[in-house]
């Protein structure tokens, strides 16, 4: 057992939220804009959870594991150097995309919850970034999927199964399920995003 249940749940929830957010954001259907904002806020909550889980989660979910991978210590990390770099870049790209969405506006009927706290120039900048950064997110997702396909077909490594079963061979087992701390992290992340959006 390498990938703990909380990390696997996070992975698939993020995939669902991103798919929905990208579809509703690129759709011309104005009725989907509220759903787009809700899923964007969901992505923010998932990113906050992942930040916490990178500090006190399972062994292979912690930021130290990615740091080891970047330094080519692949025997103790569940990621290759390229995989670790991809994951970190995707986190940053999603943070920029979701963060700028909080301040973006279409100047018609939809605006982020913090748009009124910026000047017109600031809102224009946030909107411009938000309307372009998603291409980086899509490129990283495509790269991620291609890498999984390459591992499966060329190297006969069923990498994708790890996010279903939690298992990966050749690594120290993370036997701890960390259920109480995972639940507290999830509740804390949801509370941070919920109250931040309403207080600020």
PDB file of C-alpha atoms in Angstrom, residues 38-179:
ATOM      1  CA  UNK A  38     -19.139  26.053  -7.574  1.00  0.00           C
ATOM      2  CA  UNK A  39     -16.750  23.529  -9.094  1.00  0.00           C
ATOM      3  CA  UNK A  40     -14.002  26.172  -9.139  1.00  0.00           C
ATOM      4  CA  UNK A  41     -14.519  26.698  -5.424  1.00  0.00           C
ATOM      5  CA  UNK A  42     -14.470  22.930  -5.026  1.00  0.00           C
ATOM      6  CA  UNK A  43     -11.078  22.839  -6.747  1.00  0.00           C
ATOM      7  CA  UNK A  44      -9.836  25.455  -4.272  1.00  0.00           C
ATOM      8  CA  UNK A  45     -11.033  23.331  -1.365  1.00  0.00           C
ATOM      9  CA  UNK A  46      -9.291  20.277  -2.805  1.00  0.00           C
ATOM     10  CA  UNK A  47      -6.067  22.255  -3.230  1.00  0.00           C
ATOM     11  CA  UNK A  48      -6.224  23.389   0.396  1.00  0.00           C
ATOM     12  CA  UNK A  49      -6.763  19.781   1.462  1.00  0.00           C
ATOM     13  CA  UNK A  50      -3.791  18.654  -0.638  1.00  0.00           C
ATOM     14  CA  UNK A  51      -1.598  21.312   0.923  1.00  0.00           C
ATOM     15  CA  UNK A  52      -2.441  20.002   4.373  1.00  0.00           C
ATOM     16  CA  UNK A  53      -2.007  16.396   3.260  1.00  0.00           C
ATOM     17  CA  UNK A  54       1.398  17.263   1.812  1.00  0.00           C
ATOM     18  CA  UNK A  55       2.460  18.274   5.327  1.00  0.00           C
ATOM     19  CA  UNK A  56       0.992  15.521   7.521  1.00  0.00           C
ATOM     20  CA  UNK A  57      -0.512  12.915   5.206  1.00  0.00           C
ATOM     21  CA  UNK A  58       0.800   9.513   4.192  1.00  0.00           C
ATOM     22  CA  UNK A  59       4.501   8.984   3.551  1.00  0.00           C
ATOM     23  CA  UNK A  60       4.267   9.133  -0.242  1.00  0.00           C
ATOM     24  CA  UNK A  61       1.788  12.025  -0.204  1.00  0.00           C
ATOM     25  CA  UNK A  62       4.114  14.369   1.682  1.00  0.00           C
ATOM     26  CA  UNK A  63       6.050  17.127  -0.029  1.00  0.00           C
ATOM     27  CA  UNK A  64       9.278  15.466   1.095  1.00  0.00           C
ATOM     28  CA  UNK A  65       8.545  12.531  -1.201  1.00  0.00           C
ATOM     29  CA  UNK A  66       8.337  14.864  -4.191  1.00  0.00           C
ATOM     30  CA  UNK A  67      11.528  16.610  -3.098  1.00  0.00           C
ATOM     31  CA  UNK A  68      13.303  13.255  -2.978  1.00  0.00           C
ATOM     32  CA  UNK A  69      12.037  12.421  -6.462  1.00  0.00           C
ATOM     33  CA  UNK A  70      13.327  15.717  -7.847  1.00  0.00           C
ATOM     34  CA  UNK A  71      16.737  14.791  -6.447  1.00  0.00           C
ATOM     35  CA  UNK A  72      16.608  11.410  -8.267  1.00  0.00           C
ATOM     36  CA  UNK A  73      16.043   9.384  -5.108  1.00  0.00           C
ATOM     37  CA  UNK A  74      13.430   7.318  -6.909  1.00  0.00           C
ATOM     38  CA  UNK A  75      13.899   4.250  -4.685  1.00  0.00           C
ATOM     39  CA  UNK A  76      12.148   5.981  -1.812  1.00  0.00           C
ATOM     40  CA  UNK A  77       9.679   8.084  -3.797  1.00  0.00           C
ATOM     41  CA  UNK A  78       6.526   6.957  -5.556  1.00  0.00           C
ATOM     42  CA  UNK A  79       7.193   9.487  -8.336  1.00  0.00           C
ATOM     43  CA  UNK A  80       9.835   9.753 -11.001  1.00  0.00           C
ATOM     44  CA  UNK A  81      11.579  13.156 -11.233  1.00  0.00           C
ATOM     45  CA  UNK A  82       9.435  14.046 -14.258  1.00  0.00           C
ATOM     46  CA  UNK A  83       6.288  12.893 -12.477  1.00  0.00           C
ATOM     47  CA  UNK A  84       7.064  14.945  -9.390  1.00  0.00           C
ATOM     48  CA  UNK A  85       7.762  18.021 -11.519  1.00  0.00           C
ATOM     49  CA  UNK A  86       4.509  17.462 -13.420  1.00  0.00           C
ATOM     50  CA  UNK A  87       2.507  17.183 -10.190  1.00  0.00           C
ATOM     51  CA  UNK A  88       4.016  20.336  -8.675  1.00  0.00           C
ATOM     52  CA  UNK A  89       3.494  22.293 -11.916  1.00  0.00           C
ATOM     53  CA  UNK A  90      -0.121  21.112 -12.090  1.00  0.00           C
ATOM     54  CA  UNK A  91      -0.755  22.220  -8.487  1.00  0.00           C
ATOM     55  CA  UNK A  92       0.670  25.656  -9.285  1.00  0.00           C
ATOM     56  CA  UNK A  93      -1.305  25.904 -12.528  1.00  0.00           C
ATOM     57  CA  UNK A  94      -4.542  24.966 -10.791  1.00  0.00           C
ATOM     58  CA  UNK A  95      -3.852  27.444  -7.996  1.00  0.00           C
ATOM     59  CA  UNK A  96      -3.393  30.227 -10.530  1.00  0.00           C
ATOM     60  CA  UNK A  97      -6.468  29.187 -12.509  1.00  0.00           C
ATOM     61  CA  UNK A  98      -8.768  28.837  -9.509  1.00  0.00           C
ATOM     62  CA  UNK A  99      -7.277  31.828  -7.695  1.00  0.00           C
ATOM     63  CA  UNK A 100      -7.715  34.246 -10.588  1.00  0.00           C
ATOM     64  CA  UNK A 101     -11.271  32.983 -11.009  1.00  0.00           C
ATOM     65  CA  UNK A 102     -12.082  34.527  -7.631  1.00  0.00           C
ATOM     66  CA  UNK A 103     -11.383  37.979  -9.104  1.00  0.00           C
ATOM     67  CA  UNK A 104     -12.493  37.483 -12.733  1.00  0.00           C
ATOM     68  CA  UNK A 105     -15.552  39.040 -14.355  1.00  0.00           C
ATOM     69  CA  UNK A 106     -17.279  38.742 -17.715  1.00  0.00           C
ATOM     70  CA  UNK A 107     -18.666  42.284 -17.360  1.00  0.00           C
ATOM     71  CA  UNK A 108     -22.156  40.950 -18.036  1.00  0.00           C
ATOM     72  CA  UNK A 109     -23.677  38.763 -15.340  1.00  0.00           C
ATOM     73  CA  UNK A 110     -20.936  36.643 -13.754  1.00  0.00           C
ATOM     74  CA  UNK A 111     -18.078  37.715 -11.534  1.00  0.00           C
ATOM     75  CA  UNK A 112     -15.857  36.061  -8.961  1.00  0.00           C
ATOM     76  CA  UNK A 113     -16.676  36.557  -5.269  1.00  0.00           C
ATOM     77  CA  UNK A 114     -13.684  38.885  -4.761  1.00  0.00           C
ATOM     78  CA  UNK A 115     -13.945  40.845  -8.015  1.00  0.00           C
ATOM     79  CA  UNK A 116     -15.326  43.938  -6.277  1.00  0.00           C
ATOM     80  CA  UNK A 117     -12.253  44.117  -4.057  1.00  0.00           C
ATOM     81  CA  UNK A 118      -9.950  44.861  -6.988  1.00  0.00           C
ATOM     82  CA  UNK A 119      -9.646  47.867  -9.244  1.00  0.00           C
ATOM     83  CA  UNK A 120     -10.946  47.590 -12.792  1.00  0.00           C
ATOM     84  CA  UNK A 121      -7.374  47.057 -13.984  1.00  0.00           C
ATOM     85  CA  UNK A 122      -6.866  44.279 -11.432  1.00  0.00           C
ATOM     86  CA  UNK A 123     -10.080  42.543 -12.471  1.00  0.00           C
ATOM     87  CA  UNK A 124      -9.080  42.830 -16.130  1.00  0.00           C
ATOM     88  CA  UNK A 125      -5.694  41.258 -15.369  1.00  0.00           C
ATOM     89  CA  UNK A 126      -7.224  38.424 -13.323  1.00  0.00           C
ATOM     90  CA  UNK A 127      -9.784  37.790 -16.058  1.00  0.00           C
ATOM     91  CA  UNK A 128      -7.110  37.741 -18.772  1.00  0.00           C
ATOM     92  CA  UNK A 129      -5.018  35.219 -16.829  1.00  0.00           C
ATOM     93  CA  UNK A 130      -8.070  33.101 -15.997  1.00  0.00           C
ATOM     94  CA  UNK A 131      -9.108  32.993 -19.648  1.00  0.00           C
ATOM     95  CA  UNK A 132      -5.656  31.793 -20.734  1.00  0.00           C
ATOM     96  CA  UNK A 133      -4.145  29.727 -17.919  1.00  0.00           C
ATOM     97  CA  UNK A 134      -6.600  26.893 -18.503  1.00  0.00           C
ATOM     98  CA  UNK A 135      -4.611  26.007 -21.623  1.00  0.00           C
ATOM     99  CA  UNK A 136      -1.647  25.240 -19.351  1.00  0.00           C
ATOM    100  CA  UNK A 137      -3.901  23.097 -17.155  1.00  0.00           C
ATOM    101  CA  UNK A 138      -5.207  21.189 -20.187  1.00  0.00           C
ATOM    102  CA  UNK A 139      -1.670  20.680 -21.517  1.00  0.00           C
ATOM    103  CA  UNK A 140      -0.534  19.294 -18.165  1.00  0.00           C
ATOM    104  CA  UNK A 141      -3.529  16.953 -17.957  1.00  0.00           C
ATOM    105  CA  UNK A 142      -2.842  15.671 -21.480  1.00  0.00           C
ATOM    106  CA  UNK A 143       0.819  15.180 -20.574  1.00  0.00           C
ATOM    107  CA  UNK A 144      -0.218  13.279 -17.445  1.00  0.00           C
ATOM    108  CA  UNK A 145      -2.521  10.962 -19.414  1.00  0.00           C
ATOM    109  CA  UNK A 146       0.095  10.366 -22.119  1.00  0.00           C
ATOM    110  CA  UNK A 147       2.690   9.477 -19.482  1.00  0.00           C
ATOM    111  CA  UNK A 148       0.300   6.956 -17.905  1.00  0.00           C
ATOM    112  CA  UNK A 149      -0.403   5.453 -21.338  1.00  0.00           C
ATOM    113  CA  UNK A 150       3.330   5.239 -22.070  1.00  0.00           C
ATOM    114  CA  UNK A 151       4.048   3.503 -18.775  1.00  0.00           C
ATOM    115  CA  UNK A 152       1.241   1.033 -19.412  1.00  0.00           C
ATOM    116  CA  UNK A 153       2.002   0.235 -23.053  1.00  0.00           C
ATOM    117  CA  UNK A 154       5.764   0.670 -23.415  1.00  0.00           C
ATOM    118  CA  UNK A 155       6.977  -0.293 -19.962  1.00  0.00           C
ATOM    119  CA  UNK A 156       4.185  -2.713 -18.984  1.00  0.00           C
ATOM    120  CA  UNK A 157       3.796  -0.788 -15.748  1.00  0.00           C
ATOM    121  CA  UNK A 158       0.112  -0.531 -14.702  1.00  0.00           C
ATOM    122  CA  UNK A 159       0.688   2.884 -13.157  1.00  0.00           C
ATOM    123  CA  UNK A 160      -2.951   3.934 -13.427  1.00  0.00           C
ATOM    124  CA  UNK A 161      -4.096   1.035 -11.248  1.00  0.00           C
ATOM    125  CA  UNK A 162      -2.280   2.575  -8.296  1.00  0.00           C
ATOM    126  CA  UNK A 163      -4.924   5.269  -7.934  1.00  0.00           C
ATOM    127  CA  UNK A 164      -7.591   2.557  -7.716  1.00  0.00           C
ATOM    128  CA  UNK A 165      -5.875  -0.036  -5.545  1.00  0.00           C
ATOM    129  CA  UNK A 166      -3.325   2.124  -3.719  1.00  0.00           C
ATOM    130  CA  UNK A 167      -0.572  -0.410  -4.455  1.00  0.00           C
ATOM    131  CA  UNK A 168       2.756   0.029  -6.203  1.00  0.00           C
ATOM    132  CA  UNK A 169       5.626  -2.449  -6.189  1.00  0.00           C
ATOM    133  CA  UNK A 170       9.187  -1.735  -5.130  1.00  0.00           C
ATOM    134  CA  UNK A 171       8.462   0.912  -2.503  1.00  0.00           C
ATOM    135  CA  UNK A 172       8.213   0.979   1.297  1.00  0.00           C
ATOM    136  CA  UNK A 173       4.609   0.415   2.374  1.00  0.00           C
ATOM    137  CA  UNK A 174       2.670   3.211   4.000  1.00  0.00           C
ATOM    138  CA  UNK A 175       0.507   1.065   6.223  1.00  0.00           C
ATOM    139  CA  UNK A 176      -1.191   3.944   8.013  1.00  0.00           C
ATOM    140  CA  UNK A 177      -4.686   4.733   6.746  1.00  0.00           C
ATOM    141  CA  UNK A 178      -4.768   8.042   8.661  1.00  0.00           C
ATOM    142  CA  UNK A 179      -8.568   8.115   8.638  1.00  0.00           C
TER     143      UNK A 179
END
